[in-house]
PDB file of C-alpha atoms and ligand atoms in Angstrom:
ATOM      1  CA  MET Q   1     108.411  89.347  85.973  1.00  0.00           C
ATOM      2  CA  ALA Q   2     112.028  90.409  86.478  1.00  0.00           C
ATOM      3  CA  ALA Q   3     112.979  91.189  90.082  1.00  0.00           C
ATOM      4  CA  ARG Q   4     113.350  94.897  90.762  1.00  0.00           C
ATOM      5  CA  THR Q   5     116.553  96.074  92.356  1.00  0.00           C
ATOM      6  CA  CYS Q   6     115.820  99.592  93.600  1.00  0.00           C
ATOM      7  CA  TYR Q   7     116.509  98.649  97.236  1.00  0.00           C
ATOM      8  CA  LEU Q   8     118.978  95.836  96.583  1.00  0.00           C
ATOM      9  CA  GLY Q   9     120.822  94.586  99.656  1.00  0.00           C
ATOM     10  CA  LYS Q  10     119.326  97.182 102.049  1.00  0.00           C
ATOM     11  CA  VAL Q  11     117.937  96.019 105.387  1.00  0.00           C
ATOM     12  CA  VAL Q  12     114.307  96.880 106.108  1.00  0.00           C
ATOM     13  CA  VAL Q  13     112.518  96.369 109.447  1.00  0.00           C
ATOM     14  CA  VAL Q  14     108.714  96.149 109.312  1.00  0.00           C
ATOM     15  CA  THR Q  15     106.449  95.934 112.357  1.00  0.00           C
ATOM     16  CA  GLY Q  16     103.123  94.124 112.101  1.00  0.00           C
ATOM     17  CA  GLY Q  17     104.358  92.423 108.922  1.00  0.00           C
ATOM     18  CA  ALA Q  18     102.312  89.205 109.093  1.00  0.00           C
ATOM     19  CA  ARG Q  19      99.161  90.506 107.448  1.00  0.00           C
ATOM     20  CA  GLY Q  20      97.357  93.480 105.973  1.00  0.00           C
ATOM     21  CA  ILE Q  21      99.314  96.637 105.205  1.00  0.00           C
ATOM     22  CA  GLY Q  22     102.442  95.358 106.961  1.00  0.00           C
ATOM     23  CA  ALA Q  23     102.464  92.223 104.787  1.00  0.00           C
ATOM     24  CA  GLY Q  24     102.028  94.387 101.681  1.00  0.00           C
ATOM     25  CA  ILE Q  25     105.073  96.420 102.733  1.00  0.00           C
ATOM     26  CA  VAL Q  26     107.145  93.272 103.417  1.00  0.00           C
ATOM     27  CA  ARG Q  27     106.316  91.911  99.953  1.00  0.00           C
ATOM     28  CA  ALA Q  28     107.065  95.183  98.170  1.00  0.00           C
ATOM     29  CA  PHE Q  29     110.493  95.516  99.796  1.00  0.00           C
ATOM     30  CA  LEU Q  30     111.337  91.859  99.067  1.00  0.00           C
ATOM     31  CA  GLU Q  31     110.470  92.512  95.412  1.00  0.00           C
ATOM     32  CA  SER Q  32     112.760  95.547  95.475  1.00  0.00           C
ATOM     33  CA  GLY Q  33     115.709  93.361  96.465  1.00  0.00           C
ATOM     34  CA  ALA Q  34     115.864  94.269 100.170  1.00  0.00           C
ATOM     35  CA  HIS Q  35     116.535  91.991 103.131  1.00  0.00           C
ATOM     36  CA  VAL Q  36     113.390  92.233 105.225  1.00  0.00           C
ATOM     37  CA  VAL Q  37     113.051  91.555 108.946  1.00  0.00           C
ATOM     38  CA  PHE Q  38     109.544  91.721 110.343  1.00  0.00           C
ATOM     39  CA  CYS Q  39     107.781  91.131 113.640  1.00  0.00           C
ATOM     40  CA  ASP Q  40     104.192  90.588 114.591  1.00  0.00           C
ATOM     41  CA  LYS Q  41     102.236  89.344 117.541  1.00  0.00           C
ATOM     42  CA  ASP Q  42     100.044  86.304 118.159  1.00  0.00           C
ATOM     43  CA  ASP Q  43      96.987  87.658 119.899  1.00  0.00           C
ATOM     44  CA  PRO Q  44      94.324  89.443 117.872  1.00  0.00           C
ATOM     45  CA  PRO Q  45      94.998  93.145 117.296  1.00  0.00           C
ATOM     46  CA  PRO Q  46      92.749  95.706 118.988  1.00  0.00           C
ATOM     47  CA  GLN Q  47      89.918  96.916 116.800  1.00  0.00           C
ATOM     48  CA  TRP Q  48      89.368 100.566 115.988  1.00  0.00           C
ATOM     49  CA  PRO Q  49      88.017 101.519 119.406  1.00  0.00           C
ATOM     50  CA  GLU Q  50      84.843 103.495 119.749  1.00  0.00           C
ATOM     51  CA  GLU Q  51      84.792 103.964 123.483  1.00  0.00           C
ATOM     52  CA  THR Q  52      86.809 106.704 125.034  1.00  0.00           C
ATOM     53  CA  SER Q  53      87.732 105.433 128.489  1.00  0.00           C
ATOM     54  CA  ALA Q  54      91.051 106.820 129.681  1.00  0.00           C
ATOM     55  CA  HIS Q  55      92.308 103.247 130.072  1.00  0.00           C
ATOM     56  CA  GLY Q  56      91.495 102.302 126.458  1.00  0.00           C
ATOM     57  CA  PHE Q  57      92.953 105.596 125.238  1.00  0.00           C
ATOM     58  CA  ARG Q  58      96.214 104.958 127.133  1.00  0.00           C
ATOM     59  CA  GLN Q  59      96.468 101.413 125.753  1.00  0.00           C
ATOM     60  CA  LEU Q  60      96.035 102.616 122.199  1.00  0.00           C
ATOM     61  CA  LEU Q  61      98.578 105.409 122.631  1.00  0.00           C
ATOM     62  CA  GLU Q  62     100.973 102.816 124.025  1.00  0.00           C
ATOM     63  CA  VAL Q  63     100.761 100.714 120.824  1.00  0.00           C
ATOM     64  CA  ASN Q  64     100.250 103.332 118.111  1.00  0.00           C
ATOM     65  CA  LEU Q  65     102.394 106.183 119.430  1.00  0.00           C
ATOM     66  CA  LEU Q  66     104.823 104.964 122.097  1.00  0.00           C
ATOM     67  CA  GLY Q  67     105.474 101.693 120.212  1.00  0.00           C
ATOM     68  CA  THR Q  68     106.418 103.680 117.115  1.00  0.00           C
ATOM     69  CA  TYR Q  69     108.548 106.070 119.164  1.00  0.00           C
ATOM     70  CA  THR Q  70     110.382 103.275 121.018  1.00  0.00           C
ATOM     71  CA  LEU Q  71     111.342 101.300 117.930  1.00  0.00           C
ATOM     72  CA  THR Q  72     112.473 104.448 116.140  1.00  0.00           C
ATOM     73  CA  LYS Q  73     114.633 105.463 119.087  1.00  0.00           C
ATOM     74  CA  LEU Q  74     116.327 102.047 119.056  1.00  0.00           C
ATOM     75  CA  ALA Q  75     116.856 102.165 115.300  1.00  0.00           C
ATOM     76  CA  LEU Q  76     118.170 105.725 115.031  1.00  0.00           C
ATOM     77  CA  PRO Q  77     121.843 105.046 115.868  1.00  0.00           C
ATOM     78  CA  HIS Q  78     121.909 102.497 113.025  1.00  0.00           C
ATOM     79  CA  LEU Q  79     119.924 104.701 110.674  1.00  0.00           C
ATOM     80  CA  ARG Q  80     122.329 107.591 111.223  1.00  0.00           C
ATOM     81  CA  LYS Q  81     125.287 105.363 110.297  1.00  0.00           C
ATOM     82  CA  SER Q  82     123.569 103.883 107.233  1.00  0.00           C
ATOM     83  CA  GLN Q  83     121.795 107.124 106.160  1.00  0.00           C
ATOM     84  CA  GLY Q  84     118.565 105.197 106.405  1.00  0.00           C
ATOM     85  CA  ASN Q  85     115.025 106.448 106.684  1.00  0.00           C
ATOM     86  CA  VAL Q  86     111.866 105.968 108.737  1.00  0.00           C
ATOM     87  CA  ILE Q  87     108.345 105.452 107.376  1.00  0.00           C
ATOM     88  CA  ASN Q  88     105.544 105.615 109.919  1.00  0.00           C
ATOM     89  CA  ILE Q  89     102.051 104.353 109.160  1.00  0.00           C
ATOM     90  CA  SER Q  90      99.610 107.015 110.251  1.00  0.00           C
ATOM     91  CA  SER Q  91      96.038 107.444 108.960  1.00  0.00           C
ATOM     92  CA  LEU Q  92      94.003 109.899 106.930  1.00  0.00           C
ATOM     93  CA  VAL Q  93      91.707 110.326 109.928  1.00  0.00           C
ATOM     94  CA  GLY Q  94      94.611 111.773 111.928  1.00  0.00           C
ATOM     95  CA  ALA Q  95      94.380 114.755 109.554  1.00  0.00           C
ATOM     96  CA  ILE Q  96      90.625 115.024 108.909  1.00  0.00           C
ATOM     97  CA  GLY Q  97      89.083 113.388 112.008  1.00  0.00           C
ATOM     98  CA  GLN Q  98      86.494 110.619 112.214  1.00  0.00           C
ATOM     99  CA  SER Q  99      83.430 110.344 114.388  1.00  0.00           C
ATOM    100  CA  GLN Q 100      83.219 107.762 117.183  1.00  0.00           C
ATOM    101  CA  ALA Q 101      86.974 107.090 117.054  1.00  0.00           C
ATOM    102  CA  LEU Q 102      88.575 109.733 119.264  1.00  0.00           C
ATOM    103  CA  PRO Q 103      91.487 107.685 120.705  1.00  0.00           C
ATOM    104  CA  TYR Q 104      92.456 106.230 117.325  1.00  0.00           C
ATOM    105  CA  VAL Q 105      92.226 109.601 115.584  1.00  0.00           C
ATOM    106  CA  ALA Q 106      94.282 111.296 118.310  1.00  0.00           C
ATOM    107  CA  SER Q 107      96.923 108.551 118.250  1.00  0.00           C
ATOM    108  CA  LYS Q 108      97.342 108.827 114.481  1.00  0.00           C
ATOM    109  CA  GLY Q 109      97.385 112.626 114.511  1.00  0.00           C
ATOM    110  CA  ALA Q 110     100.208 112.320 117.009  1.00  0.00           C
ATOM    111  CA  VAL Q 111     102.080 109.859 114.761  1.00  0.00           C
ATOM    112  CA  THR Q 112     101.926 112.397 111.920  1.00  0.00           C
ATOM    113  CA  ALA Q 113     103.082 115.216 114.211  1.00  0.00           C
ATOM    114  CA  MET Q 114     105.896 113.041 115.585  1.00  0.00           C
ATOM    115  CA  THR Q 115     106.989 112.288 112.015  1.00  0.00           C
ATOM    116  CA  LYS Q 116     107.418 115.984 111.293  1.00  0.00           C
ATOM    117  CA  ALA Q 117     109.212 116.740 114.564  1.00  0.00           C
ATOM    118  CA  LEU Q 118     111.612 113.826 114.090  1.00  0.00           C
ATOM    119  CA  ALA Q 119     112.235 114.797 110.462  1.00  0.00           C
ATOM    120  CA  LEU Q 120     113.493 118.176 111.707  1.00  0.00           C
ATOM    121  CA  ASP Q 121     115.693 116.675 114.432  1.00  0.00           C
ATOM    122  CA  GLU Q 122     117.205 113.978 112.210  1.00  0.00           C
ATOM    123  CA  SER Q 123     117.839 116.060 109.096  1.00  0.00           C
ATOM    124  CA  GLN Q 124     121.288 117.028 110.434  1.00  0.00           C
ATOM    125  CA  TYR Q 125     122.197 113.309 110.460  1.00  0.00           C
ATOM    126  CA  GLY Q 126     120.911 112.644 106.947  1.00  0.00           C
ATOM    127  CA  VAL Q 127     118.005 110.503 108.163  1.00  0.00           C
ATOM    128  CA  ARG Q 128     114.707 111.178 106.402  1.00  0.00           C
ATOM    129  CA  VAL Q 129     111.451 110.611 108.289  1.00  0.00           C
ATOM    130  CA  ASN Q 130     108.116 110.370 106.470  1.00  0.00           C
ATOM    131  CA  CYS Q 131     104.705 108.847 107.017  1.00  0.00           C
ATOM    132  CA  ILE Q 132     102.013 107.254 104.913  1.00  0.00           C
ATOM    133  CA  SER Q 133      98.426 108.082 105.841  1.00  0.00           C
ATOM    134  CA  PRO Q 134      96.189 105.454 104.278  1.00  0.00           C
ATOM    135  CA  GLY Q 135      92.478 105.892 103.775  1.00  0.00           C
ATOM    136  CA  ASN Q 136      90.384 102.729 103.367  1.00  0.00           C
ATOM    137  CA  ILE Q 137      92.674  99.784 102.595  1.00  0.00           C
ATOM    138  CA  TRP Q 138      91.052  96.356 102.290  1.00  0.00           C
ATOM    139  CA  THR Q 139      92.823  94.316 104.977  1.00  0.00           C
ATOM    140  CA  PRO Q 140      91.865  91.621 107.521  1.00  0.00           C
ATOM    141  CA  LEU Q 141      91.318  94.440 110.044  1.00  0.00           C
ATOM    142  CA  TRP Q 142      88.794  96.093 107.730  1.00  0.00           C
ATOM    143  CA  GLU Q 143      87.098  92.689 107.200  1.00  0.00           C
ATOM    144  CA  GLU Q 144      86.864  92.137 110.964  1.00  0.00           C
ATOM    145  CA  VAL Q 145      85.474  95.595 111.629  1.00  0.00           C
ATOM    146  CA  ALA Q 146      82.871  95.135 108.861  1.00  0.00           C
ATOM    147  CA  ALA Q 147      81.913  91.676 110.152  1.00  0.00           C
ATOM    148  CA  SER Q 148      81.238  93.150 113.601  1.00  0.00           C
ATOM    149  CA  MET Q 149      78.724  95.667 112.222  1.00  0.00           C
ATOM    150  CA  PRO Q 150      74.958  95.024 112.085  1.00  0.00           C
ATOM    151  CA  ASP Q 151      75.037  95.199 108.248  1.00  0.00           C
ATOM    152  CA  PRO Q 152      78.542  94.197 107.050  1.00  0.00           C
ATOM    153  CA  LYS Q 153      77.688  94.478 103.329  1.00  0.00           C
ATOM    154  CA  ALA Q 154      76.396  98.031 103.767  1.00  0.00           C
ATOM    155  CA  THR Q 155      79.490  98.961 105.817  1.00  0.00           C
ATOM    156  CA  ILE Q 156      81.805  97.661 103.081  1.00  0.00           C
ATOM    157  CA  ARG Q 157      79.778  99.476 100.420  1.00  0.00           C
ATOM    158  CA  GLU Q 158      80.008 102.770 102.348  1.00  0.00           C
ATOM    159  CA  GLY Q 159      83.755 102.239 102.822  1.00  0.00           C
ATOM    160  CA  THR Q 160      84.135 101.649  99.092  1.00  0.00           C
ATOM    161  CA  LEU Q 161      82.056 104.646  98.038  1.00  0.00           C
ATOM    162  CA  ALA Q 162      84.100 106.958 100.289  1.00  0.00           C
ATOM    163  CA  GLN Q 163      86.774 107.047  97.577  1.00  0.00           C
ATOM    164  CA  PRO Q 164      86.238 109.006  94.345  1.00  0.00           C
ATOM    165  CA  LEU Q 165      88.198 106.161  92.716  1.00  0.00           C
ATOM    166  CA  GLY Q 166      85.315 103.834  93.638  1.00  0.00           C
ATOM    167  CA  ARG Q 167      87.343 101.186  95.425  1.00  0.00           C
ATOM    168  CA  MET Q 168      89.402 100.563  98.520  1.00  0.00           C
ATOM    169  CA  GLY Q 169      93.186 100.472  98.332  1.00  0.00           C
ATOM    170  CA  GLN Q 170      95.235  97.280  98.453  1.00  0.00           C
ATOM    171  CA  PRO Q 171      98.114  96.510 100.857  1.00  0.00           C
ATOM    172  CA  ALA Q 172     100.374  96.178  97.799  1.00  0.00           C
ATOM    173  CA  GLU Q 173      99.679  99.827  96.954  1.00  0.00           C
ATOM    174  CA  VAL Q 174     100.825 100.911 100.424  1.00  0.00           C
ATOM    175  CA  GLY Q 175     103.904  98.725  99.908  1.00  0.00           C
ATOM    176  CA  ALA Q 176     104.660 100.440  96.597  1.00  0.00           C
ATOM    177  CA  ALA Q 177     104.359 103.864  98.263  1.00  0.00           C
ATOM    178  CA  ALA Q 178     106.707 102.782 101.054  1.00  0.00           C
ATOM    179  CA  VAL Q 179     109.327 101.574  98.551  1.00  0.00           C
ATOM    180  CA  PHE Q 180     108.980 104.886  96.702  1.00  0.00           C
ATOM    181  CA  LEU Q 181     109.515 106.916  99.895  1.00  0.00           C
ATOM    182  CA  ALA Q 182     112.479 104.772 100.911  1.00  0.00           C
ATOM    183  CA  SER Q 183     114.276 104.497  97.597  1.00  0.00           C
ATOM    184  CA  GLU Q 184     113.312 107.342  95.294  1.00  0.00           C
ATOM    185  CA  ALA Q 185     111.838 110.191  97.337  1.00  0.00           C
ATOM    186  CA  THR Q 186     115.271 111.390  98.423  1.00  0.00           C
ATOM    187  CA  PHE Q 187     114.160 115.043  98.770  1.00  0.00           C
ATOM    188  CA  CYS Q 188     111.151 114.183 100.955  1.00  0.00           C
ATOM    189  CA  THR Q 189     111.347 114.462 104.698  1.00  0.00           C
ATOM    190  CA  GLY Q 190     108.514 115.283 107.088  1.00  0.00           C
ATOM    191  CA  THR Q 191     106.081 114.342 104.328  1.00  0.00           C
ATOM    192  CA  GLU Q 192     102.637 112.914 105.021  1.00  0.00           C
ATOM    193  CA  LEU Q 193     101.786 110.883 101.936  1.00  0.00           C
ATOM    194  CA  LEU Q 194      97.994 110.627 101.714  1.00  0.00           C
ATOM    195  CA  LEU Q 195      97.209 107.244 100.156  1.00  0.00           C
ATOM    196  CA  THR Q 196      93.472 107.554 100.053  1.00  0.00           C
ATOM    197  CA  GLY Q 197      91.949 107.185  96.596  1.00  0.00           C
ATOM    198  CA  GLY Q 198      90.917 110.819  97.052  1.00  0.00           C
ATOM    199  CA  ALA Q 199      88.663 110.156 100.068  1.00  0.00           C
ATOM    200  CA  GLU Q 200      89.396 113.559 101.590  1.00  0.00           C
ATOM    201  CA  LEU Q 201      88.422 115.495  98.456  1.00  0.00           C
ATOM    202  CA  GLY Q 202      85.206 117.424  97.872  1.00  0.00           C
ATOM    203  CA  TYR Q 203      82.138 118.238  99.920  1.00  0.00           C
ATOM    204  CA  GLY Q 204      79.869 115.611 101.420  1.00  0.00           C
ATOM    205  CA  ARG Q 205      76.942 115.326 103.819  1.00  0.00           C
ATOM    206  CA  LYS Q 206      78.678 115.753 107.159  1.00  0.00           C
ATOM    207  CA  ALA Q 207      76.086 117.106 109.621  1.00  0.00           C
ATOM    208  CA  SER Q 208      75.108 114.273 111.935  1.00  0.00           C
ATOM    209  CA  ARG Q 209      71.516 113.227 112.621  1.00  0.00           C
ATOM    210  CA  GLY Q 210      71.412 115.110 115.916  1.00  0.00           C
ATOM    211  CA  THR Q 211      72.669 118.402 114.494  1.00  0.00           C
ATOM    212  CA  ALA Q 212      70.190 121.272 114.313  1.00  0.00           C
ATOM    213  CA  VAL Q 213      70.335 122.169 110.627  1.00  0.00           C
ATOM    214  CA  ASP Q 214      70.031 125.803 109.540  1.00  0.00           C
ATOM    215  CA  ILE Q 215      69.285 125.887 105.814  1.00  0.00           C
ATOM    216  CA  PRO Q 216      69.245 129.305 104.079  1.00  0.00           C
ATOM    217  CA  THR Q 217      66.197 130.071 101.952  1.00  0.00           C
ATOM    218  CA  LEU Q 218      66.171 131.647  98.508  1.00  0.00           C
ATOM    219  CA  PRO Q 219      64.651 135.144  98.380  1.00  0.00           C
ATOM    220  CA  SER Q 220      61.132 134.895  96.953  1.00  0.00           C
TER     221      SER Q 220
HETATM  222  N1  LIG N   1      93.234  99.192 106.777  1.00  0.00           N
HETATM  223  C1  LIG N   1      92.958 100.484 106.724  1.00  0.00           C
HETATM  224  O1  LIG N   1      91.976 100.917 106.090  1.00  0.00           O
HETATM  225  C2  LIG N   1      93.868 101.468 107.453  1.00  0.00           C
HETATM  226  C3  LIG N   1      93.631 102.837 107.232  1.00  0.00           C
HETATM  227  C4  LIG N   1      94.466 103.756 107.851  1.00  0.00           C
HETATM  228  C5  LIG N   1      95.497 103.333 108.663  1.00  0.00           C
HETATM  229  N2  LIG N   1      95.690 102.007 108.865  1.00  0.00           N
HETATM  230  C6  LIG N   1      96.791 101.618 109.741  1.00  0.00           C
HETATM  231  O2  LIG N   1      97.628 100.685 109.095  1.00  0.00           O
HETATM  232  C7  LIG N   1      98.203  99.796 110.063  1.00  0.00           C
HETATM  233  C8  LIG N   1      97.915  98.361 109.655  1.00  0.00           C
HETATM  234  O3  LIG N   1      96.519  98.184 109.547  1.00  0.00           O
HETATM  235  P1  LIG N   1      95.876  96.890 108.855  1.00  0.00           P
HETATM  236  O4  LIG N   1      94.551  97.293 108.345  1.00  0.00           O
HETATM  237  O5  LIG N   1      96.868  96.246 107.950  1.00  0.00           O
HETATM  238  O6  LIG N   1      95.645  95.966 110.156  1.00  0.00           O
HETATM  239  P2  LIG N   1      95.675  94.357 110.316  1.00  0.00           P
HETATM  240  O7  LIG N   1      95.053  94.100 111.651  1.00  0.00           O
HETATM  241  O8  LIG N   1      95.059  93.704 109.138  1.00  0.00           O
HETATM  242  O9  LIG N   1      97.233  94.011 110.395  1.00  0.00           O
HETATM  243  C9  LIG N   1      97.988  94.541 111.452  1.00  0.00           C
HETATM  244  C10 LIG N   1      99.091  93.573 111.833  1.00  0.00           C
HETATM  245  O10 LIG N   1      99.852  94.177 112.877  1.00  0.00           O
HETATM  246  C11 LIG N   1     100.030  93.245 113.947  1.00  0.00           C
HETATM  247  N3  LIG N   1     100.171  93.972 115.216  1.00  0.00           N
HETATM  248  C12 LIG N   1      99.233  94.625 115.925  1.00  0.00           C
HETATM  249  N4  LIG N   1      99.766  95.119 117.067  1.00  0.00           N
HETATM  250  C13 LIG N   1     101.077  94.775 117.059  1.00  0.00           C
HETATM  251  C14 LIG N   1     102.142  94.983 117.961  1.00  0.00           C
HETATM  252  N5  LIG N   1     101.953  95.656 119.087  1.00  0.00           N
HETATM  253  N6  LIG N   1     103.348  94.502 117.633  1.00  0.00           N
HETATM  254  C15 LIG N   1     103.542  93.818 116.485  1.00  0.00           C
HETATM  255  N7  LIG N   1     102.571  93.569 115.584  1.00  0.00           N
HETATM  256  C16 LIG N   1     101.352  94.043 115.875  1.00  0.00           C
HETATM  257  C17 LIG N   1      98.780  92.383 113.906  1.00  0.00           C
HETATM  258  O11 LIG N   1      98.983  91.138 114.547  1.00  0.00           O
HETATM  259  C18 LIG N   1      98.542  92.248 112.391  1.00  0.00           C
HETATM  260  O12 LIG N   1      99.267  91.165 111.818  1.00  0.00           O
HETATM  261  C19 LIG N   1      97.593 100.187 111.420  1.00  0.00           C
HETATM  262  O13 LIG N   1      98.474 101.074 112.077  1.00  0.00           O
HETATM  263  C20 LIG N   1      96.315 100.937 111.010  1.00  0.00           C
HETATM  264  O14 LIG N   1      95.928 101.852 111.992  1.00  0.00           O
HETATM  265  C21 LIG N   1      94.893 101.064 108.284  1.00  0.00           C
END
């Protein structure tokens, strides 16, 4: 396959680029002709937390929100000079919520909100700021979360059936969306690109087991 050149010679910085979605983004930008710098860390990443202690919440905000903010702040002087752009990785659940995941959901909702606020502030400098909100993407993190569940196969099946498209997304598909936002979507700023296989569409059974259900009856 011939190498694509839509981002030829540009410098791209990717955080968490060693695996999963980050690795998909690194690969996609390399294929687009960019020079890619990425970082990662050695110790295992935190899982999607279910407990809501203030300490755990603070730790997650530190990584997901403040980490994103800090790197962006350092990069902005360069981005203003080069007319570059920022792509944050948020999450669908930041927009629609998810049960038993309050800190994660709140941190991602904040990433989306920060994206929009920064897009407004940076527009005067010609820097676009967008985010991608993935739904279920099959990554090592997803594998680890599934493996920790009592019935991993059932968890993976539920995660797959959540998408009308009948599958999970691939890291390469997030990479392709990131290259699109960076190189072609030149009139997009403050955009939240939902990359979800349609998971947020339509009605579903959403009352939880403990909810008192009030079902209307048909007139006889
Ligand atoms: N996989 C999904 O279904 C999904 C859905 C929505 C959003 N997301 C988001 O996408 C991003 C990537 O998720 P993933 O599924 O690819 O996870 P992953 O665990 O498979 O990969 C994440 C990578 O980031 C690295 N990392 C973690 N903390 C870091 C830090 N502080 N500094 C540098 N590197 C760090 C990890 O070492 C790992 O290599 C996360 O922000 C996640 O919340 C994922």
